[in-house]
């Protein structure tokens, strides 16, 4: 159940700021005091989403509402079902054309939302074609490594590079919300917003934000090592769900994988058909027939993968063909090594070893094709 408290300010705000709060009672007064300095010079509304808090956040918000009647609105979600759900609920309640959201833990200062807004105005960016986001600085090396590693996985699945995905704030137009398809309710919501920006052709503008230490409250996703990896697993599952929901988007891993496997079947059919025709209808020696069949299959695979699977027709075809050939040779070598290892060393029957070898070579072939031969 969701409850909304409406702002009595009749004039539509220029900016809607959404801050989801889950057990952030200690930070709420600080946020409001710091943002109040910018109102009414900037006509904004601050939507504090009480995202199922179990502390005294509700009481603090009610007290703050009496003090900051000009710009504060409260949206209450009775039960917390996720970080993303809290943000999305606040976004849907917003009335301004320009939207922004951030965290309520003050690790990213609330003033950075105003910085993003000033950047939009000073540079005269078209808000309909722009997403502005914070790029976190002064972080521990371990945090940077985790962030960059997850970004690499996201790029592999969704097909677009995304830098510092969870960097806040994010500022964009109401128009972006029209493209929502099954938005995630968890921490992958940041990925989803940036992905929508990418596939709809928005320009991503970043500016540095100082990622500080938490003043009050505890981390909601990394309170212990088990919680951290559990969250990461859920995060990756959500990314796959995003890929499924946007199956037809350019660079989508699921679509590319299905097309790659389909192309593989076609390639093998061409290979075998060429071999069979040369051997039985033309009378060519079987070794030569096999080589010609392999080449025919290789060229077919190259052309179909280039134009259909990876849509990489803008790059140099000769260079792509050389790379594709090298990948296929590596894949063939991996196939032979795998079947030999599993058969001779582990004593597994050749039929099972060949299935494993095909899996290994397919992974190498697909990965090399996607990230090297046909990388756009």
Short mmCIF file of C-alpha atoms in Angstrom, two decimals:
data_model
loop_
_atom_site.label_atom_id
_atom_site.label_comp_id
_atom_site.label_asym_id
_atom_site.label_seq_id
_atom_site.Cartn_x
_atom_site.Cartn_y
_atom_site.Cartn_z
CA UNK A 1 0.00 0.00 0.00
CA UNK A 2 1.30 3.46 -0.94
CA UNK A 3 0.25 6.74 0.65
CA UNK A 4 1.05 10.18 -0.80
CA UNK A 5 1.16 13.55 0.86
CA UNK A 6 0.56 16.34 -1.67
CA UNK A 7 2.42 19.64 -1.75
CA UNK A 8 0.20 22.68 -1.31
CA UNK A 9 2.44 24.78 -3.55
CA UNK A 10 0.17 25.45 -6.58
CA UNK A 11 2.92 26.46 -9.00
CA UNK A 12 4.41 23.48 -10.80
CA UNK A 13 8.03 22.93 -9.76
CA UNK A 14 10.94 23.15 -12.18
CA UNK A 15 12.61 20.12 -10.64
CA UNK A 16 11.43 17.03 -8.80
CA UNK A 17 13.99 15.44 -6.47
CA UNK A 18 13.31 11.87 -5.36
CA UNK A 19 15.10 10.45 -2.35
CA UNK A 20 14.11 6.94 -1.19
CA UNK A 21 14.58 6.49 2.55
CA UNK A 22 14.89 3.15 4.29
CA UNK A 23 15.75 3.59 7.97
CA UNK A 24 17.41 6.96 7.41
CA UNK A 25 15.86 8.88 10.31
CA UNK A 26 19.21 10.34 11.30
CA UNK A 27 19.95 11.66 7.81
CA UNK A 28 16.53 13.11 6.93
CA UNK A 29 16.83 16.38 8.94
CA UNK A 30 20.35 16.93 7.57
CA UNK A 31 19.21 16.48 3.98
CA UNK A 32 16.28 18.86 4.39
CA UNK A 33 18.34 21.54 6.10
CA UNK A 34 21.00 21.41 3.36
CA UNK A 35 18.55 21.42 0.44
CA UNK A 36 16.37 24.13 1.97
CA UNK A 37 19.15 26.65 1.21
CA UNK A 38 18.32 26.38 -2.50
CA UNK A 39 14.58 26.97 -2.18
CA UNK A 40 12.76 29.07 -3.39
CA UNK A 41 15.57 30.36 -5.65
CA UNK A 42 15.06 27.04 -7.42
CA UNK A 43 11.43 26.01 -7.50
CA UNK A 44 11.84 22.32 -6.68
CA UNK A 45 9.83 19.69 -4.89
CA UNK A 46 11.57 17.15 -2.71
CA UNK A 47 9.78 13.81 -2.65
CA UNK A 48 10.98 11.77 0.31
CA UNK A 49 9.88 8.17 -0.19
CA UNK A 50 9.59 6.35 3.12
CA UNK A 51 10.41 2.95 1.64
CA UNK A 52 9.01 0.66 4.32
CA UNK A 53 11.26 1.97 7.11
CA UNK A 54 11.19 0.14 10.42
CA UNK A 55 12.87 2.89 12.46
CA UNK A 56 11.28 6.25 13.36
CA UNK A 57 11.69 7.70 9.83
CA UNK A 58 7.92 8.17 9.53
CA UNK A 59 7.80 10.32 12.68
CA UNK A 60 10.80 12.36 11.59
CA UNK A 61 9.27 12.97 8.17
CA UNK A 62 6.00 14.12 9.72
CA UNK A 63 7.90 16.54 11.92
CA UNK A 64 9.93 17.82 8.97
CA UNK A 65 6.79 18.28 6.88
CA UNK A 66 5.56 20.95 9.29
CA UNK A 67 8.87 22.77 9.02
CA UNK A 68 9.43 22.53 5.25
CA UNK A 69 5.92 22.94 3.91
CA UNK A 70 7.03 24.82 0.80
CA UNK A 71 8.84 22.03 -1.00
CA UNK A 72 8.61 18.75 0.95
CA UNK A 73 6.30 15.94 -0.17
CA UNK A 74 6.11 12.53 1.46
CA UNK A 75 5.30 9.23 -0.22
CA UNK A 76 4.93 6.26 2.10
CA UNK A 77 5.41 2.64 1.04
CA UNK A 78 4.19 0.34 3.78
CA UNK A 79 6.50 -2.59 2.92
CA UNK A 80 9.96 -2.37 1.40
CA UNK A 81 10.15 -4.51 -1.73
CA UNK A 82 13.31 -2.96 -3.10
CA UNK A 83 15.46 0.11 -3.69
CA UNK A 84 14.27 0.42 -7.29
CA UNK A 85 10.62 0.25 -6.30
CA UNK A 86 11.14 3.15 -3.92
CA UNK A 87 12.73 5.32 -6.63
CA UNK A 88 10.15 4.42 -9.25
CA UNK A 89 7.29 5.17 -6.87
CA UNK A 90 8.76 8.61 -6.23
CA UNK A 91 9.34 9.24 -9.95
CA UNK A 92 5.71 8.40 -10.74
CA UNK A 93 4.56 10.86 -8.06
CA UNK A 94 6.71 13.69 -9.44
CA UNK A 95 5.12 16.68 -11.14
CA UNK A 96 8.14 18.47 -12.69
CA UNK A 97 9.43 17.85 -16.20
CA UNK A 98 12.98 17.52 -14.90
CA UNK A 99 13.52 14.57 -12.55
CA UNK A 100 16.43 13.69 -10.31
CA UNK A 101 17.06 10.97 -7.78
CA UNK A 102 19.85 10.07 -5.39
CA UNK A 103 20.49 8.25 -2.11
CA UNK A 104 19.41 9.46 1.31
CA UNK A 105 22.57 8.21 3.04
CA UNK A 106 24.47 11.47 2.28
CA UNK A 107 27.49 9.53 0.99
CA UNK A 108 26.71 11.45 -2.17
CA UNK A 109 25.98 14.99 -0.91
CA UNK A 110 22.40 16.17 -1.61
CA UNK A 111 23.88 19.41 -2.99
CA UNK A 112 25.15 17.40 -5.97
CA UNK A 113 21.57 17.20 -7.23
CA UNK A 114 21.56 20.98 -7.45
CA UNK A 115 24.97 20.85 -9.18
CA UNK A 116 23.49 18.56 -11.82
CA UNK A 117 20.57 20.93 -12.31
CA UNK A 118 22.88 23.96 -12.64
CA UNK A 119 25.02 22.02 -15.13
CA UNK A 120 21.92 21.36 -17.22
CA UNK A 121 20.98 25.04 -17.23
CA UNK A 122 24.45 26.55 -17.63
CA UNK A 123 25.39 24.29 -20.56
CA UNK A 124 21.90 24.63 -22.04
CA UNK A 125 21.54 20.88 -22.55
CA UNK A 126 18.29 19.63 -24.04
CA UNK A 127 16.76 17.69 -21.15
CA UNK A 128 14.75 15.57 -23.61
CA UNK A 129 18.01 14.26 -25.06
CA UNK A 130 20.25 14.19 -22.00
CA UNK A 131 20.91 12.23 -18.82
CA UNK A 132 23.27 13.83 -16.30
CA UNK A 133 24.85 11.66 -13.61
CA UNK A 134 27.48 11.79 -10.92
CA UNK A 135 30.83 10.06 -11.30
CA UNK A 136 32.15 9.00 -7.90
CA UNK A 137 35.70 9.93 -6.88
CA UNK A 138 37.82 9.27 -3.76
CA UNK A 139 36.68 5.66 -3.47
CA UNK A 140 38.61 2.64 -2.17
CA UNK A 141 40.35 0.54 -4.81
CA UNK A 142 38.28 -2.50 -3.86
CA UNK A 143 35.05 -0.59 -4.47
CA UNK A 144 36.29 0.72 -7.82
CA UNK A 145 37.32 -2.80 -8.86
CA UNK A 146 33.89 -4.23 -7.94
CA UNK A 147 32.11 -1.43 -9.76
CA UNK A 148 34.19 -1.81 -12.93
CA UNK A 149 33.83 -5.61 -12.86
CA UNK A 150 30.05 -5.39 -12.64
CA UNK A 151 30.07 -2.81 -15.43
CA UNK A 152 31.96 -5.26 -17.65
CA UNK A 153 29.37 -7.96 -16.96
CA UNK A 154 26.54 -5.50 -17.66
CA UNK A 155 28.15 -4.52 -20.96
CA UNK A 156 28.49 -8.17 -21.94
CA UNK A 157 24.80 -8.85 -21.25
CA UNK A 158 23.20 -5.61 -22.42
CA UNK A 159 25.71 -4.58 -25.06
CA UNK A 160 26.47 -1.03 -23.91
CA UNK A 161 29.41 0.34 -21.89
CA UNK A 162 28.25 2.00 -18.67
CA UNK A 163 30.67 3.77 -16.37
CA UNK A 164 30.07 3.97 -12.61
CA UNK A 165 26.51 2.69 -12.94
CA UNK A 166 25.49 3.43 -9.36
CA UNK A 167 26.97 6.92 -9.30
CA UNK A 168 24.44 9.50 -8.10
CA UNK A 169 22.60 11.72 -8.68
CA UNK A 170 20.84 11.01 -11.96
CA UNK A 171 18.90 13.78 -13.69
CA UNK A 172 16.69 13.32 -16.76
CA UNK A 173 13.34 14.12 -18.33
CA UNK A 174 9.89 12.74 -17.57
CA UNK A 175 9.95 11.53 -21.17
CA UNK A 176 12.39 8.74 -20.30
CA UNK A 177 9.76 7.09 -18.10
CA UNK A 178 7.60 6.43 -21.17
CA UNK A 179 10.09 3.74 -22.21
CA UNK A 180 9.78 1.65 -19.05
CA UNK A 181 9.24 -2.08 -19.63
CA UNK A 182 9.07 -4.23 -16.50
CA UNK A 183 11.48 -2.02 -14.50
CA UNK A 184 13.43 -3.83 -11.76
CA UNK A 185 12.62 -3.18 -8.12
CA UNK A 186 16.09 -3.83 -6.71
CA UNK A 187 19.56 -2.25 -6.96
CA UNK A 188 19.68 -2.86 -10.72
CA UNK A 189 17.30 0.08 -11.22
CA UNK A 190 20.33 2.30 -11.87
CA UNK A 191 21.43 -0.03 -14.67
CA UNK A 192 17.94 0.08 -16.12
CA UNK A 193 17.78 3.88 -16.23
CA UNK A 194 21.18 4.13 -17.89
CA UNK A 195 20.28 1.34 -20.31
CA UNK A 196 17.09 3.14 -21.31
CA UNK A 197 19.15 6.27 -21.89
CA UNK A 198 21.54 4.31 -24.11
CA UNK A 199 18.96 2.53 -26.25
CA UNK A 200 16.88 5.69 -26.70
CA UNK A 201 19.91 7.67 -27.87
CA UNK A 202 20.31 10.07 -24.95
CA UNK A 203 23.59 11.87 -24.36
CA UNK A 204 25.17 10.87 -21.03
CA UNK A 205 26.87 13.75 -19.23
CA UNK A 206 28.93 13.04 -16.10
CA UNK A 207 30.40 15.27 -13.41
CA UNK A 208 32.60 14.34 -10.41
CA UNK A 209 31.00 13.74 -7.03
CA UNK A 210 32.85 13.12 -3.79
CA UNK A 211 31.73 9.76 -2.39
CA UNK A 212 32.05 10.19 1.36
CA UNK A 213 31.42 8.09 4.44
CA UNK A 214 27.99 7.37 5.84
CA UNK A 215 27.03 9.62 8.77
CA UNK A 216 23.99 7.72 10.07
CA UNK A 217 22.45 4.32 9.42
CA UNK A 218 23.92 1.20 7.82
CA UNK A 219 24.51 0.00 4.28
CA UNK A 220 21.42 -1.74 2.92
CA UNK A 221 23.24 -4.09 0.54
CA UNK A 222 26.66 -4.85 2.00
CA UNK A 223 26.21 -5.20 5.76
CA UNK A 224 28.26 -8.43 5.66
CA UNK A 225 30.07 -10.59 3.09
CA UNK A 226 27.13 -12.96 2.63
CA UNK A 227 24.73 -10.06 2.11
CA UNK A 228 27.09 -8.51 -0.45
CA UNK A 229 27.37 -11.60 -2.64
CA UNK A 230 23.68 -12.41 -2.28
CA UNK A 231 22.90 -8.91 -3.53
CA UNK A 232 25.35 -9.29 -6.43
CA UNK A 233 23.68 -12.57 -7.48
CA UNK A 234 20.23 -10.94 -7.42
CA UNK A 235 21.72 -8.01 -9.32
CA UNK A 236 22.97 -10.25 -12.13
CA UNK A 237 19.64 -12.09 -12.33
CA UNK A 238 17.89 -8.73 -12.66
CA UNK A 239 20.26 -7.73 -15.49
CA UNK A 240 19.31 -10.91 -17.35
CA UNK A 241 15.64 -10.04 -16.83
CA UNK A 242 16.30 -6.60 -18.32
CA UNK A 243 17.93 -8.29 -21.32
CA UNK A 244 14.91 -10.56 -21.69
CA UNK A 245 12.47 -7.63 -21.50
CA UNK A 246 14.45 -5.75 -24.17
CA UNK A 247 15.31 -8.78 -26.28
CA UNK A 248 15.24 -6.87 -29.58
CA UNK A 249 17.58 -4.08 -28.47
CA UNK A 250 20.91 -3.76 -30.25
CA UNK A 251 23.75 -5.58 -28.50
CA UNK A 252 21.44 -7.74 -26.36
CA UNK A 253 23.37 -10.83 -25.24
CA UNK A 254 20.38 -13.17 -25.30
CA UNK A 255 19.43 -12.20 -28.84
CA UNK A 256 23.01 -12.41 -30.04
CA UNK A 257 23.51 -15.81 -28.41
CA UNK A 258 20.36 -17.24 -30.00
CA UNK A 259 21.39 -15.87 -33.39
CA UNK A 260 24.96 -17.11 -32.95
CA UNK A 261 23.78 -20.65 -32.19
CA UNK A 262 21.35 -20.52 -35.12
CA UNK A 263 24.18 -19.37 -37.35
CA UNK A 264 26.31 -22.23 -36.02
CA UNK A 265 23.68 -24.74 -37.12
CA UNK A 266 23.54 -23.12 -40.56
CA UNK A 267 27.34 -23.08 -40.77
CA UNK A 268 27.58 -26.80 -40.02
CA UNK A 269 24.85 -27.58 -42.54
CA UNK A 270 26.72 -25.62 -45.24
CA UNK A 271 29.94 -27.32 -44.21
CA UNK A 272 28.48 -30.81 -44.44
CA UNK A 273 26.44 -30.15 -47.61
CA UNK A 274 29.54 -28.83 -49.41
CA UNK A 275 31.56 -31.82 -48.23
CA UNK A 276 28.85 -34.28 -49.32
CA UNK A 277 28.37 -32.70 -52.78
CA UNK A 278 32.09 -32.56 -53.53
CA UNK A 279 32.72 -36.08 -52.27
CA UNK A 280 29.76 -37.95 -53.76
CA UNK A 281 28.60 -35.85 -56.73
CA UNK A 282 31.87 -34.34 -57.94
CA UNK A 283 34.24 -37.09 -56.81
CA UNK A 284 36.75 -34.87 -54.97
CA UNK A 285 39.12 -36.52 -52.50
CA UNK A 286 37.55 -36.54 -49.03
CA UNK A 287 40.29 -34.49 -47.32
CA UNK A 288 39.98 -31.72 -49.90
CA UNK A 289 36.18 -31.94 -49.71
CA UNK A 290 36.41 -31.54 -45.94
CA UNK A 291 38.71 -28.49 -46.21
CA UNK A 292 36.48 -26.81 -48.80
CA UNK A 293 33.42 -27.57 -46.67
CA UNK A 294 35.09 -26.02 -43.63
CA UNK A 295 35.98 -22.88 -45.61
CA UNK A 296 32.43 -22.62 -47.00
CA UNK A 297 31.03 -22.92 -43.50
CA UNK A 298 33.54 -20.39 -42.16
CA UNK A 299 32.64 -17.80 -44.79
CA UNK A 300 28.92 -18.39 -44.23
CA UNK A 301 29.38 -17.98 -40.48
CA UNK A 302 31.37 -14.79 -40.98
CA UNK A 303 28.83 -13.16 -43.30
CA UNK A 304 25.76 -14.09 -41.25
CA UNK A 305 27.33 -13.19 -37.89
CA UNK A 306 28.64 -9.91 -39.24
CA UNK A 307 25.35 -8.74 -40.75
CA UNK A 308 22.76 -10.48 -38.56
CA UNK A 309 24.09 -11.64 -35.19
CA UNK A 310 26.29 -8.69 -34.26
CA UNK A 311 25.21 -6.05 -36.84
CA UNK A 312 28.83 -4.99 -37.31
CA UNK A 313 28.79 -3.95 -40.96
CA UNK A 314 30.31 -0.51 -40.34
CA UNK A 315 33.81 -1.87 -39.62
CA UNK A 316 36.46 -3.09 -42.06
CA UNK A 317 35.30 -6.53 -43.34
CA UNK A 318 38.81 -7.75 -44.21
CA UNK A 319 40.08 -7.12 -40.70
CA UNK A 320 36.97 -8.71 -39.22
CA UNK A 321 37.44 -11.80 -41.41
CA UNK A 322 41.04 -12.23 -40.25
CA UNK A 323 39.99 -11.91 -36.61
CA UNK A 324 37.08 -14.31 -37.16
CA UNK A 325 39.42 -16.86 -38.74
CA UNK A 326 41.90 -16.57 -35.84
CA UNK A 327 39.08 -17.08 -33.32
CA UNK A 328 37.88 -20.16 -35.19
CA UNK A 329 41.41 -21.61 -35.18
CA UNK A 330 41.71 -20.98 -31.45
CA UNK A 331 38.27 -22.51 -30.98
CA UNK A 332 39.28 -25.58 -33.01
CA UNK A 333 42.45 -25.96 -30.94
CA UNK A 334 40.46 -25.65 -27.72
CA UNK A 335 38.05 -28.28 -29.00
CA UNK A 336 40.86 -30.77 -29.68
CA UNK A 337 42.62 -30.07 -26.37
CA UNK A 338 39.38 -30.41 -24.40
CA UNK A 339 38.29 -33.69 -25.95
CA UNK A 340 41.81 -35.11 -25.54
CA UNK A 341 42.04 -34.03 -21.89
CA UNK A 342 38.64 -35.38 -20.89
CA UNK A 343 39.11 -38.62 -22.82
CA UNK A 344 42.78 -39.45 -22.20
CA UNK A 345 43.37 -37.87 -18.78
CA UNK A 346 39.99 -38.09 -17.05
CA UNK A 347 38.90 -41.29 -18.79
CA UNK A 348 35.53 -39.96 -19.94
CA UNK A 349 34.03 -41.61 -23.04
CA UNK A 350 34.69 -39.63 -26.26
CA UNK A 351 31.00 -38.96 -26.89
CA UNK A 352 30.65 -37.06 -23.60
CA UNK A 353 34.05 -35.41 -24.03
CA UNK A 354 33.00 -34.10 -27.44
CA UNK A 355 29.86 -32.51 -25.98
CA UNK A 356 32.02 -30.71 -23.39
CA UNK A 357 34.51 -29.71 -26.09
CA UNK A 358 31.74 -28.26 -28.26
CA UNK A 359 30.55 -26.20 -25.28
CA UNK A 360 34.05 -24.87 -24.61
CA UNK A 361 34.72 -24.01 -28.25
CA UNK A 362 31.31 -22.35 -28.61
CA UNK A 363 31.96 -20.12 -25.61
CA UNK A 364 35.37 -19.13 -26.98
CA UNK A 365 33.95 -18.53 -30.45
CA UNK A 366 31.03 -16.43 -29.24
CA UNK A 367 33.07 -14.39 -26.75
CA UNK A 368 35.84 -13.73 -29.26
CA UNK A 369 33.36 -12.78 -31.97
CA UNK A 370 31.36 -10.44 -29.73
CA UNK A 371 34.24 -8.67 -28.01
CA UNK A 372 36.95 -8.77 -30.67
CA UNK A 373 36.07 -9.69 -34.24
CA UNK A 374 32.73 -7.88 -34.42
CA UNK A 375 33.13 -5.36 -31.61
CA UNK A 376 31.60 -2.04 -32.70
#
